[in-house]
Rosetta silent file (secondary structure, phi, psi, omega in degrees, C-alpha in Angstrom):
SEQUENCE: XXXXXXXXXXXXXXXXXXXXXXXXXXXXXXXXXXXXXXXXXXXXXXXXXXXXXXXXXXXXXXXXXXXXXXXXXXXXXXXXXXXXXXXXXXXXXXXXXXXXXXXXXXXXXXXXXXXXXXXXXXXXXXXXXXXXXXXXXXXXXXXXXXXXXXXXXXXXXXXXXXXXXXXXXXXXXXXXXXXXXXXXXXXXXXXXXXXXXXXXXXXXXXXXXXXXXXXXXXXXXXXXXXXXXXXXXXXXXXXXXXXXXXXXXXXXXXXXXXXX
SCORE:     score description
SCORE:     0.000 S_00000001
   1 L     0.000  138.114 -172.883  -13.508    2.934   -5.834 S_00000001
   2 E  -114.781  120.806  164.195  -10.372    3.762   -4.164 S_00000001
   3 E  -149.954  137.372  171.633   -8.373    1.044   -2.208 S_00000001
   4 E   -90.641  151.239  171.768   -5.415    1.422   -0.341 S_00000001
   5 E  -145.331  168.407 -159.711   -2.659   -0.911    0.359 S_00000001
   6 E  -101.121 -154.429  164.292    0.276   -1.307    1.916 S_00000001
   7 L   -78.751 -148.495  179.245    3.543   -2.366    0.197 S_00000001
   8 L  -117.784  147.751  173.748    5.651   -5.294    0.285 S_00000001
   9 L   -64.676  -53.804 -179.491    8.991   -5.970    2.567 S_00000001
  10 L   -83.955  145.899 -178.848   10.410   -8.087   -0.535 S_00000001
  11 E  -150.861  158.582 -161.809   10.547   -6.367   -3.740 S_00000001
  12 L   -96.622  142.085 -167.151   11.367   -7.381   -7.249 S_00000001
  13 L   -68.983  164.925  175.692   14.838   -6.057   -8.513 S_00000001
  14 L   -32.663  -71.310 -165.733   14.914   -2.514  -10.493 S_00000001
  15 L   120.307 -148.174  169.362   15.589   -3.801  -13.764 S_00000001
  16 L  -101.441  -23.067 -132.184   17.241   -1.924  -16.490 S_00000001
  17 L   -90.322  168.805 -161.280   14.693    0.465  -17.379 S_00000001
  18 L   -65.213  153.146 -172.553   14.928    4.351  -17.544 S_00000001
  19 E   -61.433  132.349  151.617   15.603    6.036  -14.146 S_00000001
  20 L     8.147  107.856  161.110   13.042    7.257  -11.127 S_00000001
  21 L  -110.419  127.888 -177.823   11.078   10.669  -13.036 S_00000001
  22 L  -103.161  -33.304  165.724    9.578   11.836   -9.421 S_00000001
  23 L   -60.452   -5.715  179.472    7.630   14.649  -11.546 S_00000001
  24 L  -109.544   19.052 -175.621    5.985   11.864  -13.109 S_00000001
  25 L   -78.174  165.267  173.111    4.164   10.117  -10.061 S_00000001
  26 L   -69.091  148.846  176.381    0.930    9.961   -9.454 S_00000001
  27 L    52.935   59.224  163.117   -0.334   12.450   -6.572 S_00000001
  28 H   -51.181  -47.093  153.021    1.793   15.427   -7.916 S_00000001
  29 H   -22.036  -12.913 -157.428    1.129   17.078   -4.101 S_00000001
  30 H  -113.397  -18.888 -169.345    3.272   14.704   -2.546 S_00000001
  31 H   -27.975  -44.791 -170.776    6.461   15.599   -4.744 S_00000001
  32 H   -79.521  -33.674  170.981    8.076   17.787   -2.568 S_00000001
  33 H   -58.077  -45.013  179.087    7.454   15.644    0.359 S_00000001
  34 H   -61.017  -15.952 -172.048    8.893   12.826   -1.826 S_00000001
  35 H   -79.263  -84.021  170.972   11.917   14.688   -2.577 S_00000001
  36 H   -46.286  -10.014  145.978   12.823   15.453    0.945 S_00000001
  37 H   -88.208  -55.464 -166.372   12.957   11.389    2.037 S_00000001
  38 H   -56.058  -48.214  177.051   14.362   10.427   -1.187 S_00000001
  39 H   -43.086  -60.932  170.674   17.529   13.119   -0.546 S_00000001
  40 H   -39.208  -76.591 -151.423   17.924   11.931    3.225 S_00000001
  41 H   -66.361  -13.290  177.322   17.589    8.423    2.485 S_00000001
  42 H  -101.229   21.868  154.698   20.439    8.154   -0.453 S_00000001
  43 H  -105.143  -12.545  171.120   22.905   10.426    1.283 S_00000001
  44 H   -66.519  -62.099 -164.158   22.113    8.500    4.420 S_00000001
  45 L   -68.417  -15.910  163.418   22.782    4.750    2.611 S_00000001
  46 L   -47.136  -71.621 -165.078   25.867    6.616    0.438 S_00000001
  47 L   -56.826 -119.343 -174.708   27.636    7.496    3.871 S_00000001
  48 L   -65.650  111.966  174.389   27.783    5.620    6.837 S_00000001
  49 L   -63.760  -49.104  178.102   26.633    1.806    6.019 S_00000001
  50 L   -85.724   -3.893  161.410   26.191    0.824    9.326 S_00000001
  51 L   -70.091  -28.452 -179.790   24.404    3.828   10.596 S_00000001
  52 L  -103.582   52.932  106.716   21.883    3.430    7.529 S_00000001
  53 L   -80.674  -53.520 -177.208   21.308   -0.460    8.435 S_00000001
  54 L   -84.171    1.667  155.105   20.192    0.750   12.119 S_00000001
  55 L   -89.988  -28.151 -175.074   17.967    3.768   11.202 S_00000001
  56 L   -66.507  -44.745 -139.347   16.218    1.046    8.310 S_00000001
  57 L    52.974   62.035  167.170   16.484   -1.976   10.832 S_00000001
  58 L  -116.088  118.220  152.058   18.217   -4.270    8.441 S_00000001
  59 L   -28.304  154.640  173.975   20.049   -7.188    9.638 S_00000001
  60 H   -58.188  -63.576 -151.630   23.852   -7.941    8.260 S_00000001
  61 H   -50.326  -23.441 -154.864   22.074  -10.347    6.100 S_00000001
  62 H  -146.752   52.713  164.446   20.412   -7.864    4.188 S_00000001
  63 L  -103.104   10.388  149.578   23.129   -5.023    3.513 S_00000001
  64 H   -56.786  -49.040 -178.982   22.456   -5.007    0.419 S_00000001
  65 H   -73.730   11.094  156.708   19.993   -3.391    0.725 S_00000001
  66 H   -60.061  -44.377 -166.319   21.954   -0.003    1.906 S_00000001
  67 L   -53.868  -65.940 -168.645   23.836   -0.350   -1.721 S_00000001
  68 L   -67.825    8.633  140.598   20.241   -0.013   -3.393 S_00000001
  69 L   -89.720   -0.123  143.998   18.988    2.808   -1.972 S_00000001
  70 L   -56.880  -34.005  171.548   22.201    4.375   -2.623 S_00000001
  71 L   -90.728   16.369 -157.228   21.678    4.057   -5.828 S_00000001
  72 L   -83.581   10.536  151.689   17.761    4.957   -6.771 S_00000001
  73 L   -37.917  -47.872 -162.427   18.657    8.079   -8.279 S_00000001
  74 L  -112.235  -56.716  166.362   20.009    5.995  -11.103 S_00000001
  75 L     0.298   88.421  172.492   18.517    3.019  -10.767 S_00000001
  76 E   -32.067  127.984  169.641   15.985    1.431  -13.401 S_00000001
  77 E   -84.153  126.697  166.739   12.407    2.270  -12.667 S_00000001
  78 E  -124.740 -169.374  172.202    9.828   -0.196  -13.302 S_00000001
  79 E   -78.256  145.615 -157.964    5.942   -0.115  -12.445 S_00000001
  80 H   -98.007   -2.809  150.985    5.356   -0.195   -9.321 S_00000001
  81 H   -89.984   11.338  159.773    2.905   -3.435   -9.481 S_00000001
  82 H  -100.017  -23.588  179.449    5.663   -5.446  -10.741 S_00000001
  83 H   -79.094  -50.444 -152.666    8.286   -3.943   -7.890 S_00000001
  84 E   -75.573  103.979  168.532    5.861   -4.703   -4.761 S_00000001
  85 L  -109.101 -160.881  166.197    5.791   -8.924   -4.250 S_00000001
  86 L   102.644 -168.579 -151.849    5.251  -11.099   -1.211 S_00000001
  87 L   -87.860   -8.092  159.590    1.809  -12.718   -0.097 S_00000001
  88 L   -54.290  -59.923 -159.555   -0.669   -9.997   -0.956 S_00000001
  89 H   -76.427  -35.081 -169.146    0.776   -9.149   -4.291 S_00000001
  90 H   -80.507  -34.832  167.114    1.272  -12.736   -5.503 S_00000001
  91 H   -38.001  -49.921 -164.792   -3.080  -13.278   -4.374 S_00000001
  92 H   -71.659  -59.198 -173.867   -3.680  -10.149   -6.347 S_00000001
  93 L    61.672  104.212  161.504   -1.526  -11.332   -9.536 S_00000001
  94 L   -88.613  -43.217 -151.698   -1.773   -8.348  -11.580 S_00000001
  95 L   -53.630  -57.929 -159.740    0.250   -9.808  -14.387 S_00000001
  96 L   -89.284   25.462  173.474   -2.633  -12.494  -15.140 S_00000001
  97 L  -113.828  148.594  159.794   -6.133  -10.120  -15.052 S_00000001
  98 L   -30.422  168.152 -163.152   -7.474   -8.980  -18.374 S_00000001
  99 H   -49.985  -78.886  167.081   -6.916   -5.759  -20.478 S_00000001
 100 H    19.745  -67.470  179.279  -10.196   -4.991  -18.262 S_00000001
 101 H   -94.626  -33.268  178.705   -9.102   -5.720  -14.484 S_00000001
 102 H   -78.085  -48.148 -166.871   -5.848   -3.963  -15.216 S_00000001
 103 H   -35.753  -35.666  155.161   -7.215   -1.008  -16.546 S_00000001
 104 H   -39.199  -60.389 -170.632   -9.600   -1.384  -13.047 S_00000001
 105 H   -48.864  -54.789  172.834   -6.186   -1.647  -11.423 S_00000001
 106 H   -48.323  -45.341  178.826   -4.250    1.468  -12.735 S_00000001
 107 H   -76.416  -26.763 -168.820   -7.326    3.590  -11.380 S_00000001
 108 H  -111.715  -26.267 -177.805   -8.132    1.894   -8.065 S_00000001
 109 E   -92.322  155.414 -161.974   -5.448    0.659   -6.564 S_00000001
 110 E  -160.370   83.350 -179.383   -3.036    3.160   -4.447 S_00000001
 111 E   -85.186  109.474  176.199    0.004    1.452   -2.797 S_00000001
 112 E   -90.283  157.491 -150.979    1.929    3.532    0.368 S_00000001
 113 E  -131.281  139.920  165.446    4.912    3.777    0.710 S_00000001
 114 L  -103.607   23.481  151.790    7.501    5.139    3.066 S_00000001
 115 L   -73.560  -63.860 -166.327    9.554    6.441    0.348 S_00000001
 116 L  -100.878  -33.201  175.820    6.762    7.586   -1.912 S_00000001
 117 E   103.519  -98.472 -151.434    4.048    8.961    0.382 S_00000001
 118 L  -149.933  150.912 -176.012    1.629    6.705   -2.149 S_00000001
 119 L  -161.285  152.366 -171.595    1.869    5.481   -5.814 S_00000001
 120 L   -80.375  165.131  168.469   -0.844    3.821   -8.536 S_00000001
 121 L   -59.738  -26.579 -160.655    0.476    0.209   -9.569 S_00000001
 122 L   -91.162  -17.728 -163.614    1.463    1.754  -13.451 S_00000001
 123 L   -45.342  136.290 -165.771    3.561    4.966  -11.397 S_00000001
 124 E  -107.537   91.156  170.473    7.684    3.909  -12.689 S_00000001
 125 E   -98.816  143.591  142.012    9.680    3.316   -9.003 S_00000001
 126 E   -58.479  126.873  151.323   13.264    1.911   -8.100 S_00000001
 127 L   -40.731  153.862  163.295   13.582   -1.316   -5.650 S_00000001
 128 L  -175.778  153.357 -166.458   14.022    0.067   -2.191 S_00000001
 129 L  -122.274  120.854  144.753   13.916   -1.090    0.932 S_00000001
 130 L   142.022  135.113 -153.063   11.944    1.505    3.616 S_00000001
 131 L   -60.079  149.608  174.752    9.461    1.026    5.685 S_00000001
 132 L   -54.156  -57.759  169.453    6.905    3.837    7.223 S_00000001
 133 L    -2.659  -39.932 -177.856    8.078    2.619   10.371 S_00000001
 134 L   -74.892  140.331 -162.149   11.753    4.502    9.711 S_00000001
 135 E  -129.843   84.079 -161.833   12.819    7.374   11.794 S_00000001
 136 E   -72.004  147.475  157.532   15.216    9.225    9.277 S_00000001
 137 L   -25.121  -47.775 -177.435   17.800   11.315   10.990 S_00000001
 138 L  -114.878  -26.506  168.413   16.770   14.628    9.680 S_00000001
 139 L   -83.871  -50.267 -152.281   12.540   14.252    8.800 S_00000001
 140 E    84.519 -127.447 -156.889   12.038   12.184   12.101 S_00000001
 141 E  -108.330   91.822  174.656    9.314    9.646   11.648 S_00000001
 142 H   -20.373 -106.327 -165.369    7.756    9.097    8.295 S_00000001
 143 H    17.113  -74.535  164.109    4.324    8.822    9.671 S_00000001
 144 H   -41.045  -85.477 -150.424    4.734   12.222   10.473 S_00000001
 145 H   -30.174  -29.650 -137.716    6.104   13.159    7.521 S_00000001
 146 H   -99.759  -42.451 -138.293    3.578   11.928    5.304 S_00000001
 147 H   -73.299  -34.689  138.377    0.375   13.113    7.238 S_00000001
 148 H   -24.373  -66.835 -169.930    0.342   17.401    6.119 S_00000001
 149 H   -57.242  -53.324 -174.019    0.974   16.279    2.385 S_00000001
 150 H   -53.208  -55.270 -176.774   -1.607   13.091    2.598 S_00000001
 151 H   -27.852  -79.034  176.187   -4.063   15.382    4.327 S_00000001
 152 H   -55.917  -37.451 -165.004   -4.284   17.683    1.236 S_00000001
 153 H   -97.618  -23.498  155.700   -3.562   14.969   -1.721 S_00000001
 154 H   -94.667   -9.473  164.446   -6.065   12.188   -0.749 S_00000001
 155 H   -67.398  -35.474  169.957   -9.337   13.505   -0.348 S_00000001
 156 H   -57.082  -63.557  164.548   -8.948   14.214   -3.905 S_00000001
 157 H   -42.166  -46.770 -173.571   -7.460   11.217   -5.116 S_00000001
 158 H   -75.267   -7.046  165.704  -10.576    9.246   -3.296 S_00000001
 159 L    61.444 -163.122 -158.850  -13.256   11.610   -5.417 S_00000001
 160 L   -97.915  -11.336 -178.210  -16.667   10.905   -4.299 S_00000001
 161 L  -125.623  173.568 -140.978  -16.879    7.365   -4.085 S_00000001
 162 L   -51.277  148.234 -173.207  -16.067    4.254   -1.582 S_00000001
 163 E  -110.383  116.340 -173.609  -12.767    4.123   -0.131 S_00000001
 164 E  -124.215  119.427 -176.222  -11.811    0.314    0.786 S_00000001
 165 E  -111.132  130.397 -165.743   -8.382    0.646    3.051 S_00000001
 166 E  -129.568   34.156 -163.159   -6.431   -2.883    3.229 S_00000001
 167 L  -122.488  164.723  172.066   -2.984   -1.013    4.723 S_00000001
 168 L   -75.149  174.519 -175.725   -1.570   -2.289    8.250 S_00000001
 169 H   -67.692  -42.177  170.230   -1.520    0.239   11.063 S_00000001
 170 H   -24.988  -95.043 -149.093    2.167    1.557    9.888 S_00000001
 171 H   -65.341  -16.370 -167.513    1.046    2.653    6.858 S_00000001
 172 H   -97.012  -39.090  168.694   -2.669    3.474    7.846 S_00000001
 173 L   -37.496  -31.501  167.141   -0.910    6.228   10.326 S_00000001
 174 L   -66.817  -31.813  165.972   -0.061    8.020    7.159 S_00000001
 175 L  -154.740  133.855 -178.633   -3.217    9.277    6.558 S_00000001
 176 L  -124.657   96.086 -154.086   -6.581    8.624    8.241 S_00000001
 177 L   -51.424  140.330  157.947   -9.549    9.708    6.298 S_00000001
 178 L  -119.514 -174.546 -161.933  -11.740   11.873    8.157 S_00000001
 179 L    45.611 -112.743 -164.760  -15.464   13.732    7.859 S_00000001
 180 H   -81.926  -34.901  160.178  -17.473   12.577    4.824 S_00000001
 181 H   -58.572  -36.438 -173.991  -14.408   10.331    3.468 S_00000001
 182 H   -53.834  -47.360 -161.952  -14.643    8.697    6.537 S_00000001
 183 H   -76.617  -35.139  177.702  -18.031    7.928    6.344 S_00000001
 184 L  -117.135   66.140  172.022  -17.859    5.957    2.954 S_00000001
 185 E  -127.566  146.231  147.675  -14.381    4.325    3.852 S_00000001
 186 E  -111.114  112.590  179.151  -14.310    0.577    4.846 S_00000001
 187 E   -98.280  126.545  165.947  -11.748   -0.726    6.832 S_00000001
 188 E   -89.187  158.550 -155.833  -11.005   -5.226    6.854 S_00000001
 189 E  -145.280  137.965  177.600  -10.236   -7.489    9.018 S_00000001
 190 E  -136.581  121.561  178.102   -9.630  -11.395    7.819 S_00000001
 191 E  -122.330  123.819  147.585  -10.784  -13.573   10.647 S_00000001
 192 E   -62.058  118.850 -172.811  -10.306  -17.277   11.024 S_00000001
 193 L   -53.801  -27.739 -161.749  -14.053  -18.282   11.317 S_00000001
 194 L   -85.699  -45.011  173.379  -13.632  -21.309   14.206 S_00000001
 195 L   -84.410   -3.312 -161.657  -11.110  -19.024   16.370 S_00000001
 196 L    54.667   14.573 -165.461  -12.036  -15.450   15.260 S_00000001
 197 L   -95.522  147.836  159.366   -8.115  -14.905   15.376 S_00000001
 198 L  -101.362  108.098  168.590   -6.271  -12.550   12.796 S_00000001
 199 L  -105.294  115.808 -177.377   -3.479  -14.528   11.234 S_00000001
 200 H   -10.352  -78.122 -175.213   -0.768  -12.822    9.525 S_00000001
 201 H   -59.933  -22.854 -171.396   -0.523  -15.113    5.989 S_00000001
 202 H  -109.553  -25.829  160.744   -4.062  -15.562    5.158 S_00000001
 203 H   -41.504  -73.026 -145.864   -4.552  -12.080    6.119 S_00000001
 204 H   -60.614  -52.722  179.503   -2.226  -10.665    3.533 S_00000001
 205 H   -50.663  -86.124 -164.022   -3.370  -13.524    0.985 S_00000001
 206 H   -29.454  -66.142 -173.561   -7.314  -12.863    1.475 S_00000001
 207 H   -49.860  -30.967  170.835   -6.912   -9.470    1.484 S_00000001
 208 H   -61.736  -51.615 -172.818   -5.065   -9.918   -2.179 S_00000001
 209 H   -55.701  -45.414  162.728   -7.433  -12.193   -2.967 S_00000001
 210 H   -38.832  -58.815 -159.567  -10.238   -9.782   -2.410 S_00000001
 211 H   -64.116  -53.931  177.173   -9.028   -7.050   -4.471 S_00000001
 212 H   -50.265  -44.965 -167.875   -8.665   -9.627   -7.569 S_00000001
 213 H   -74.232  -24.297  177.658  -12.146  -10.946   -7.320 S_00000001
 214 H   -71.506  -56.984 -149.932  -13.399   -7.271   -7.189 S_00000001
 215 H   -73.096  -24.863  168.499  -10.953   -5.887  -10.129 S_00000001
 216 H   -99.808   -3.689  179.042  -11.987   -9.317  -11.848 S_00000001
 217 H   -96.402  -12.061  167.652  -15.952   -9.225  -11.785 S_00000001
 218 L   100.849    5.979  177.746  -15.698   -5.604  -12.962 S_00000001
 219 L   -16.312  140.832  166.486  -17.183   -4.681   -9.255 S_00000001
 220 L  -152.678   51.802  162.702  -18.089   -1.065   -8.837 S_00000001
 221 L   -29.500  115.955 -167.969  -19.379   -0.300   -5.461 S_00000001
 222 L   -85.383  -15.229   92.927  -20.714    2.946   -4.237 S_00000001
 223 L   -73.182 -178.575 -177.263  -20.244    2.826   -0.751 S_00000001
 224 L   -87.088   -3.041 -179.228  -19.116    0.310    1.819 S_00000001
 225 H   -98.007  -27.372  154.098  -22.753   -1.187    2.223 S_00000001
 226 H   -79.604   -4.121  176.364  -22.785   -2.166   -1.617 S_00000001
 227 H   -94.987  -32.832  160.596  -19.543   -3.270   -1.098 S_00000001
 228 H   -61.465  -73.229  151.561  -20.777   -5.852    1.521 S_00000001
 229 H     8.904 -105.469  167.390  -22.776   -6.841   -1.226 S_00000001
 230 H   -36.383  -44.858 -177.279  -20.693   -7.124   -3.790 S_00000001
 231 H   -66.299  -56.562  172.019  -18.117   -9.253   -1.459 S_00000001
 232 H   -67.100  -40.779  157.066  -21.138  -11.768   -0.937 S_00000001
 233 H    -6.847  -66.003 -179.365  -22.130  -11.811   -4.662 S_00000001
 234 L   -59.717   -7.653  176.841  -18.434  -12.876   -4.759 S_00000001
 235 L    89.969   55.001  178.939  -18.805  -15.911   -2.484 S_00000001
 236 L  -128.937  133.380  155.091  -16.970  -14.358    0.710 S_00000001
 237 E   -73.714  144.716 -158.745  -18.724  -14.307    3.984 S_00000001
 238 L  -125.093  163.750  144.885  -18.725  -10.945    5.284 S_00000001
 239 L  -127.293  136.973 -139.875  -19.995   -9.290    8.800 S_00000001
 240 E  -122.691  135.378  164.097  -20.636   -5.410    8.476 S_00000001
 241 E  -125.289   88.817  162.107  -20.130   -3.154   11.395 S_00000001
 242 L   -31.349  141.569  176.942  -21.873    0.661   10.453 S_00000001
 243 L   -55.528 -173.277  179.555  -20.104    3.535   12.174 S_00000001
 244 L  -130.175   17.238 -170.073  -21.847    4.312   15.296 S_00000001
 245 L  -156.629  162.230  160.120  -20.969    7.911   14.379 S_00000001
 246 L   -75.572  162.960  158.582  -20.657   10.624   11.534 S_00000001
 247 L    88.566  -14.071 -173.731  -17.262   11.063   10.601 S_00000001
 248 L   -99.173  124.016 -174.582  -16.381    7.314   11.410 S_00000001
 249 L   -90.972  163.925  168.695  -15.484    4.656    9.335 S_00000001
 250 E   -57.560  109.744  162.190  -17.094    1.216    8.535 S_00000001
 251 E  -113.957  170.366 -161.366  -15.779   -2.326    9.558 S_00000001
 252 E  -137.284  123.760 -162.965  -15.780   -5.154    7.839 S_00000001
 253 E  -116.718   72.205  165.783  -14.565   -8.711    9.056 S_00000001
 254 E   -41.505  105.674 -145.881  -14.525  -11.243    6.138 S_00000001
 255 E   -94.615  115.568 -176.534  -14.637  -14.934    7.789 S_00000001
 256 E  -122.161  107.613  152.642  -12.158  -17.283    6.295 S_00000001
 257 L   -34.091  -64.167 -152.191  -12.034  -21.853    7.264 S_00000001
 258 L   -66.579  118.533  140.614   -8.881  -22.377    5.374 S_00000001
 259 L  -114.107  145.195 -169.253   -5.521  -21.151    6.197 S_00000001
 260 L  -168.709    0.000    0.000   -3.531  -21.060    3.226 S_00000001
């Protein structure tokens, strides 16, 4: 099982620890791609400060965060499920699952990035602030950027079995599985059951939540129709929509009472 996600806005500071090795990510294919935003984006936040706050679309409040992508050359690197926080990541808790669910975790989980192309939770990143959304001076529009390299480096990474995608529409723009990946991919949806509405916080939270309960019962679904399964096993109501096509992915709208 493969599942993508996307990152966090808020991120946990660098630390001390030794600096950003970019030969030593995860998805060696994407290096060169990774190379070419990481150059742009520190000689962009070096130079002009207020030119790199309006290609990120950061507020005054948050010009700090110009300094620290000036620095991630140098910067301590930590794992990148300890840099990514916010309401997903704190649901998920990596910190607190067993040797067990992380060792699930290192292999299954795949966080994108608009920095990184994509990176496993143990992969050793810098804080940074920027989003797929950003439209660097000299690359143009991450999206773009990413979608030649992803093309070639994730049908591999997802191997032969189910693909569960959790990323927002940014970040899902980066790569969109097609043919036979397609076909055992599941994409969610967290619906409040009495309105049917998608709400932001219990989204992000559910969707965290999910991931835990799979990574903590030791889940190992072969497709997205054992994965329907597997979700009710876990005590989540689920409703399954089969592609209506080859080449087409699965959705899946997991029915939530609370929000919280």
């Amino acid at each position: 099982m493969l599942v993508l996600l996307p990152p966090s806005e808020g991120k946990a500071s660098s630390g001390r620890g030794a600096p950003l090795k970019l030969e030593s990510l995860s998805l060696p294919g994407l290096t060169e791609a990774r190379e070419a935003v990481l150059d742009e984006l520190v000689e962009l936040c070096v130079g002009d400060e207020d030119k790199a706050r309006e290609v990120l679309g950061l507020s005054e409040g948050l010009r700090g965060e110009v300094a620290k992508n000036a620095e991630l050359r140098t910067a301590g690197a930590r794992p990148a499920g300890e840099i990514y926080t916010g309401v997903l990541y704190d649901a998920l808790d990596l910190a607190s699952l067993d040797t067990a669910g992380k060792r699930r975790a290192s292999r299954s989980l795949l966080v994108f990035s608009g920095l990184w192309g994509a990176v496993r939770v143990t992969d050793r990143i810098p804080s940074y602030r920027c989003s797929m959304g950003v439209r660097l001076p000299g690359l143009g529009a991450l999206g773009t950027h990413w979608r030649t390299p992803m093309a070639a480096a994730l049908p591999e990474a997802a191997g032969g079995g189910l693909v569960l995608d959790l990323r927002s529409s940014a970040y899902a723009a980066a790569w969109k599985p097609k043919g036979e990946v397609a076909g055992r991919t599941a994409t969610v949806r967290v619906l409040h059951a009495p309105t049917r509405k998608v709400v932001s916080h219990f989204n992000k939270a559910t969707k965290g939540r999910i991931v835990r309960s799979l990574l903590s019962a030791g889940a190992a679904p072969k497709g997205p129709a054992e994965l329907v399964e597997a979700l009710r096993d876990l005590g989540y109501v689920v409703e399954a929509q089969a592609p209506a096509a080859a080449g087409k992915s699965w959705s899946l709208d997991v029915l939530v009472t609370e929000v919280h």
